[in-house]
Short mmCIF file of C-alpha atoms in Angstrom, two decimals:
data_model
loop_
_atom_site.label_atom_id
_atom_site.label_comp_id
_atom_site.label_asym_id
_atom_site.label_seq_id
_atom_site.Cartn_x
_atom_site.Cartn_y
_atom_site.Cartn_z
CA UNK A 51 22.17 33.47 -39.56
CA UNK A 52 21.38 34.31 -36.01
CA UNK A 53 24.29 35.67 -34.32
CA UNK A 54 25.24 36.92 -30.99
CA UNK A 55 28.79 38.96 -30.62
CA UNK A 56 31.30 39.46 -28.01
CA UNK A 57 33.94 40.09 -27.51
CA UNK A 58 36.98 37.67 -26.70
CA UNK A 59 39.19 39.24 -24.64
CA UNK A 60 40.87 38.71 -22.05
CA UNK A 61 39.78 41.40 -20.25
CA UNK A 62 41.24 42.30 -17.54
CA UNK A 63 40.21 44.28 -14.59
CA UNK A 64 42.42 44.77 -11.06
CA UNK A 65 40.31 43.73 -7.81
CA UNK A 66 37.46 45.49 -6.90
CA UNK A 67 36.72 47.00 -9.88
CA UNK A 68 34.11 46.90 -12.17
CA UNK A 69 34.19 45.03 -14.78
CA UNK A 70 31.73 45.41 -17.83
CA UNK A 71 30.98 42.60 -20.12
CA UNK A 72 29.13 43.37 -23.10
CA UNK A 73 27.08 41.47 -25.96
CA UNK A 74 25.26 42.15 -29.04
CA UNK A 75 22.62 40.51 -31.15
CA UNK A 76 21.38 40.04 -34.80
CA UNK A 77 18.07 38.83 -34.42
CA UNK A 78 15.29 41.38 -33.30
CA UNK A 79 12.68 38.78 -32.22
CA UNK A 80 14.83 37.66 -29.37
CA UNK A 81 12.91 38.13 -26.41
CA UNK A 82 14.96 36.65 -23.43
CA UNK A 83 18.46 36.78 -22.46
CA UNK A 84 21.27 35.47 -20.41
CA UNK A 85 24.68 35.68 -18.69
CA UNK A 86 26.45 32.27 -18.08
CA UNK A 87 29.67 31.84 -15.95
CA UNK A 88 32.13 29.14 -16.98
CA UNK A 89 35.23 27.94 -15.47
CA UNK A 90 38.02 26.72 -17.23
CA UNK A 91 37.40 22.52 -18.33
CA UNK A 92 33.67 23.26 -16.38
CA UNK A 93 30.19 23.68 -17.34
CA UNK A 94 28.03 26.90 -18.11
CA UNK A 95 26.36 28.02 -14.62
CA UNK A 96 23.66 30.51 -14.87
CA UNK A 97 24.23 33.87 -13.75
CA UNK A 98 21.64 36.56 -14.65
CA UNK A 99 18.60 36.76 -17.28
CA UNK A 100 16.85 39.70 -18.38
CA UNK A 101 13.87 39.74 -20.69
CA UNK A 102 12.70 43.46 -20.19
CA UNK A 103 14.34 46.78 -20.90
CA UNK A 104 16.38 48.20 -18.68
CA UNK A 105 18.51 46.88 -15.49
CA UNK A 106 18.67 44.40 -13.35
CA UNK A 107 20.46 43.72 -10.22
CA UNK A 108 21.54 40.67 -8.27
CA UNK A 109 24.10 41.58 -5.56
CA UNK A 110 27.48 42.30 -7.54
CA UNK A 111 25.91 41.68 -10.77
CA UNK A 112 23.62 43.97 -13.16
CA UNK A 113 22.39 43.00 -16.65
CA UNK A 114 21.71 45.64 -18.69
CA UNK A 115 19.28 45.26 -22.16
CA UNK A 116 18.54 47.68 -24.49
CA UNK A 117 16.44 46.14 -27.16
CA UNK A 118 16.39 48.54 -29.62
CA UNK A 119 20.38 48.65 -29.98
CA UNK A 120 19.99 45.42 -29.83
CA UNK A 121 22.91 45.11 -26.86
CA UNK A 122 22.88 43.11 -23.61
CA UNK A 123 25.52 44.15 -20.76
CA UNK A 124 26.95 42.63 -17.40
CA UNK A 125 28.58 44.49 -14.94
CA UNK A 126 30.52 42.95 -12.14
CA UNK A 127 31.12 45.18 -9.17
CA UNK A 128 33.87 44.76 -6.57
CA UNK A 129 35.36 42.21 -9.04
CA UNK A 130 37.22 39.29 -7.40
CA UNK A 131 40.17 36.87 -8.44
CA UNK A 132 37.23 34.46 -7.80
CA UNK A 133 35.19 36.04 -10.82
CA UNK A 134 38.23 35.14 -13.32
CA UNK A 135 36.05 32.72 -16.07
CA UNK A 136 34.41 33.02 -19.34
CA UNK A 137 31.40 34.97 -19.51
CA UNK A 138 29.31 33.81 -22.12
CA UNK A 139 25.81 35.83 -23.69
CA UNK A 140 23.13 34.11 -24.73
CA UNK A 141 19.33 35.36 -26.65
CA UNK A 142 16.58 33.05 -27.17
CA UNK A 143 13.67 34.38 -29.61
CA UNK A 144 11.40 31.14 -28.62
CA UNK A 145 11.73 29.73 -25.48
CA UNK A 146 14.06 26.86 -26.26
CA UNK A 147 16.92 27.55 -28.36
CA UNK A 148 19.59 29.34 -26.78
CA UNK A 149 22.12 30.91 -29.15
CA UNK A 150 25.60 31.74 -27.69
CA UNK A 151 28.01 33.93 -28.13
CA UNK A 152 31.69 32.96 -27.94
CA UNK A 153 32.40 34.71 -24.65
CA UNK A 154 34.58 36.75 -22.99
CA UNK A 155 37.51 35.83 -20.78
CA UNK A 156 37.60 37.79 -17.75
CA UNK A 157 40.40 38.12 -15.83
CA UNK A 158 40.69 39.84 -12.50
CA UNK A 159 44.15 40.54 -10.85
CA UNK A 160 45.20 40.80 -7.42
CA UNK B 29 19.81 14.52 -7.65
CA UNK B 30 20.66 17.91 -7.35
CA UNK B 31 21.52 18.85 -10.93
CA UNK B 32 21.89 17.47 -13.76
CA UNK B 33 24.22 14.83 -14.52
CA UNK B 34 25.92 13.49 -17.62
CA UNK B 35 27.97 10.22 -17.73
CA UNK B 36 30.98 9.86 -19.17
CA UNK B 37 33.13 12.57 -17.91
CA UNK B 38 35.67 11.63 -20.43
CA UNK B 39 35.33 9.60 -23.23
CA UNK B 40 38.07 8.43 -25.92
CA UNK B 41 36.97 6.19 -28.65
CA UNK B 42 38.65 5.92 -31.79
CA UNK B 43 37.70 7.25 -35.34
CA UNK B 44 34.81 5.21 -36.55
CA UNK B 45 33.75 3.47 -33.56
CA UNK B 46 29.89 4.15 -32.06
CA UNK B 47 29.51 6.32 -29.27
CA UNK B 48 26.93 6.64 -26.31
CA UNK B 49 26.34 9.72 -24.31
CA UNK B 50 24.01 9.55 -21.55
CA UNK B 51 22.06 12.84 -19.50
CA UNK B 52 20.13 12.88 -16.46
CA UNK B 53 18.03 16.00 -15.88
CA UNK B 54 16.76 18.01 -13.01
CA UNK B 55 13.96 15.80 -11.48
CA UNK B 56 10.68 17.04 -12.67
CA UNK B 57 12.07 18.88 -15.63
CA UNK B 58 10.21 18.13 -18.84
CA UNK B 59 12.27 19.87 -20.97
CA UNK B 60 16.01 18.77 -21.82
CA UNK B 61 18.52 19.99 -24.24
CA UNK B 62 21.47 18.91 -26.01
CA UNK B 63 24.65 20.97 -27.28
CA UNK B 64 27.93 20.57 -28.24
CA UNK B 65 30.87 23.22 -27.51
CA UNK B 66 33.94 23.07 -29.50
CA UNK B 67 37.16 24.60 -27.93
CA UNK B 68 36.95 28.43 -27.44
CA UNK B 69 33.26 28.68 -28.51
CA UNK B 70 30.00 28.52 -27.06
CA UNK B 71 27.35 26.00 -26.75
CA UNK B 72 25.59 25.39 -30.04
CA UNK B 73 22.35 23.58 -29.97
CA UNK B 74 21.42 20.40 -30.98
CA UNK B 75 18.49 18.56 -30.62
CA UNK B 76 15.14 19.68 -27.13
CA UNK B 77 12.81 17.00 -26.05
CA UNK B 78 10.07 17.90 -24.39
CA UNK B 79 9.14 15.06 -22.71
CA UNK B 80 9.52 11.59 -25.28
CA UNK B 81 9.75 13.84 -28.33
CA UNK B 82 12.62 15.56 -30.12
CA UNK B 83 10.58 18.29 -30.78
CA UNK B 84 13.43 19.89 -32.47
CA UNK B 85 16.50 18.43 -34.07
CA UNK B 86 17.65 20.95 -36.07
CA UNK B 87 21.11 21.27 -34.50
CA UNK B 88 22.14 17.72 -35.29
CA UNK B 89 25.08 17.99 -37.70
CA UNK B 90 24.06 15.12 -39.90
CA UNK B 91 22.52 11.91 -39.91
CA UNK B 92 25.30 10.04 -37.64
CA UNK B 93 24.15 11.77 -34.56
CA UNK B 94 20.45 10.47 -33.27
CA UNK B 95 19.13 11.23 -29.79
CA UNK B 96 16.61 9.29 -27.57
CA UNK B 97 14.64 10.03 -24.41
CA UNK B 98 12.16 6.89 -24.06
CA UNK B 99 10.45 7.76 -20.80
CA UNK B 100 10.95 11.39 -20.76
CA UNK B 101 13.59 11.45 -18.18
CA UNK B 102 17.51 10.70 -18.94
CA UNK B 103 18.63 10.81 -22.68
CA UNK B 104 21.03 9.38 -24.55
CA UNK B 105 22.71 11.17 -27.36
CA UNK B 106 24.30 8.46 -29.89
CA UNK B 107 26.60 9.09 -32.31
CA UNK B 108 27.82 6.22 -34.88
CA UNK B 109 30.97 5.98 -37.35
CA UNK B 110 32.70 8.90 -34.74
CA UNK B 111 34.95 11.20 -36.70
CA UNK B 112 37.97 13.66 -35.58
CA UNK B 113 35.76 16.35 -35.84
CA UNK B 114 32.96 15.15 -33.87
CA UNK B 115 35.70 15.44 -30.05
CA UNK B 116 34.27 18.24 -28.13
CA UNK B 117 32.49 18.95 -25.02
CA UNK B 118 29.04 17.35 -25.26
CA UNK B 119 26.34 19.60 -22.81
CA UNK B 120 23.09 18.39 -21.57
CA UNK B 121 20.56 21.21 -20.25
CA UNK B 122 16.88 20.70 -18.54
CA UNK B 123 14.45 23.43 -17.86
CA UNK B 124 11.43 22.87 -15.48
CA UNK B 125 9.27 23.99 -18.54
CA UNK B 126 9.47 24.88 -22.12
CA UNK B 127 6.71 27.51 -23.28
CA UNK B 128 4.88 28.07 -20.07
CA UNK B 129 6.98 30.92 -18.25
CA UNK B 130 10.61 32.69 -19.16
CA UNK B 131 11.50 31.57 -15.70
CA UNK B 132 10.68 28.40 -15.36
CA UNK B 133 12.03 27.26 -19.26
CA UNK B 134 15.41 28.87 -18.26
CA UNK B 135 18.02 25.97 -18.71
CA UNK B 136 20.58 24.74 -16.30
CA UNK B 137 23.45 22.96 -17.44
CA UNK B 138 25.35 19.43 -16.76
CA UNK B 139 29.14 18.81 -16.41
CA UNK B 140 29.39 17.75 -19.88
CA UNK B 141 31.18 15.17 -21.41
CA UNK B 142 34.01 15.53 -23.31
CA UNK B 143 35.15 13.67 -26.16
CA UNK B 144 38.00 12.85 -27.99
CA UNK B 145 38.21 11.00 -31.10
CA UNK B 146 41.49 9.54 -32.33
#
């Protein structure tokens, strides 16, 4: 069974910090990866993928992989109230299947 | 349009009756995606068309949900003799591509529709 972990939370995180999502996978062929945002009662909107070791940065956000612990991070800097959502992780080992993860609640205070 | 779109928003039918869910992709995507997401989890898969074809229905719980795409542009997912456990939120995805670049098969997501069965 291919499984993808994280954790539920809530986590919470007091404005303008960073917060730091993280995700790990079972299955070592998985090649690409991705962070979705979702709002409460709304659907999953893309944030980030990664498909190569290492970072990568998009304005506030940086995914992190590491294939070989088999471990996918996000990290929100300067975290806003407007960032509060679900976070959810997601591997793909072909280039059609997404599995998810349950994802994490984020919340950032005030 | 600008995204893709699912139709209902909101649907409540009643244990047994026959349901129709209906997905309009991106324009121009080929690929397009079907999953379900149960309260406090996260999207499983269903059933990817690439184009006319399921070209994978693995995720389809049993043999009361079917899928169809007929010109390779909106799908309907149809389930028949609904159950309790069938209400959740019902997602339709489309990428641009499936199997040509990482990029361009990444999937974007729809609204959803979310069902309730009594």
């Amino acid at each position: 069974q291919k499984e993808v972990e994280q954790n539920s939370g809530p986590l919470s995180v007091p404005e303008g910090a960073i917060a730091s999502l993280n995700c790990t996978y079972s299955d070592r062929g998985s090649q690409s990866f991705f962070w979705y945002r979702q709002y409460s009662g709304k659907s999953p909107e893309l944030i980030m993928f990664i498909y190569s070791n290492g970072d990568k940065e998009d304005g506030r956000f940086t995914a992190q992989l590491n294939k070989a612990s088999q471990y996918v991070s996000l990290l929100i800097r300067d975290s806003q109230p407007s960032d509060s959502a679900t976070y959810l992780c997601a591997c793909s080992s072909g280039t059609y299947k997404y599995i998810f993860g349950t994802g994490t609640r984020l919340k950032v205070l005030a | 349009g600008a995204g893709v779109s699912q139709t209902p928003s909101n649907k409540v039918t009643e244990k047994g009756k026959y349901v129709e869910l209906r997905c309009d992709p991106i324009s121009g995507h080929t690929a397009l995606y079907w999953y379900r997401q149960s309260l406090g989890q996260g999207p499983e898969f269903l059933i990817y068309f690439q184009g006319t074809g399921a070209a994978d229905d693995s995720g389809l719980p049993n043999d009361r949900f079917f899928a169809v795409r007929p010109e390779g542009s909106v799908s309907t997912l149809k389930i028949q003799r609904t159950e309790r456990g069938d209400s959740a939120v019902y997602l339709c995805a489309s990428s641009l591509t499936s199997g040509r670049t990482r990029s361009t098969d990444t999937q974007y997501f729809g609204p959803g529709t979310r069902l309730t069965v009594l």
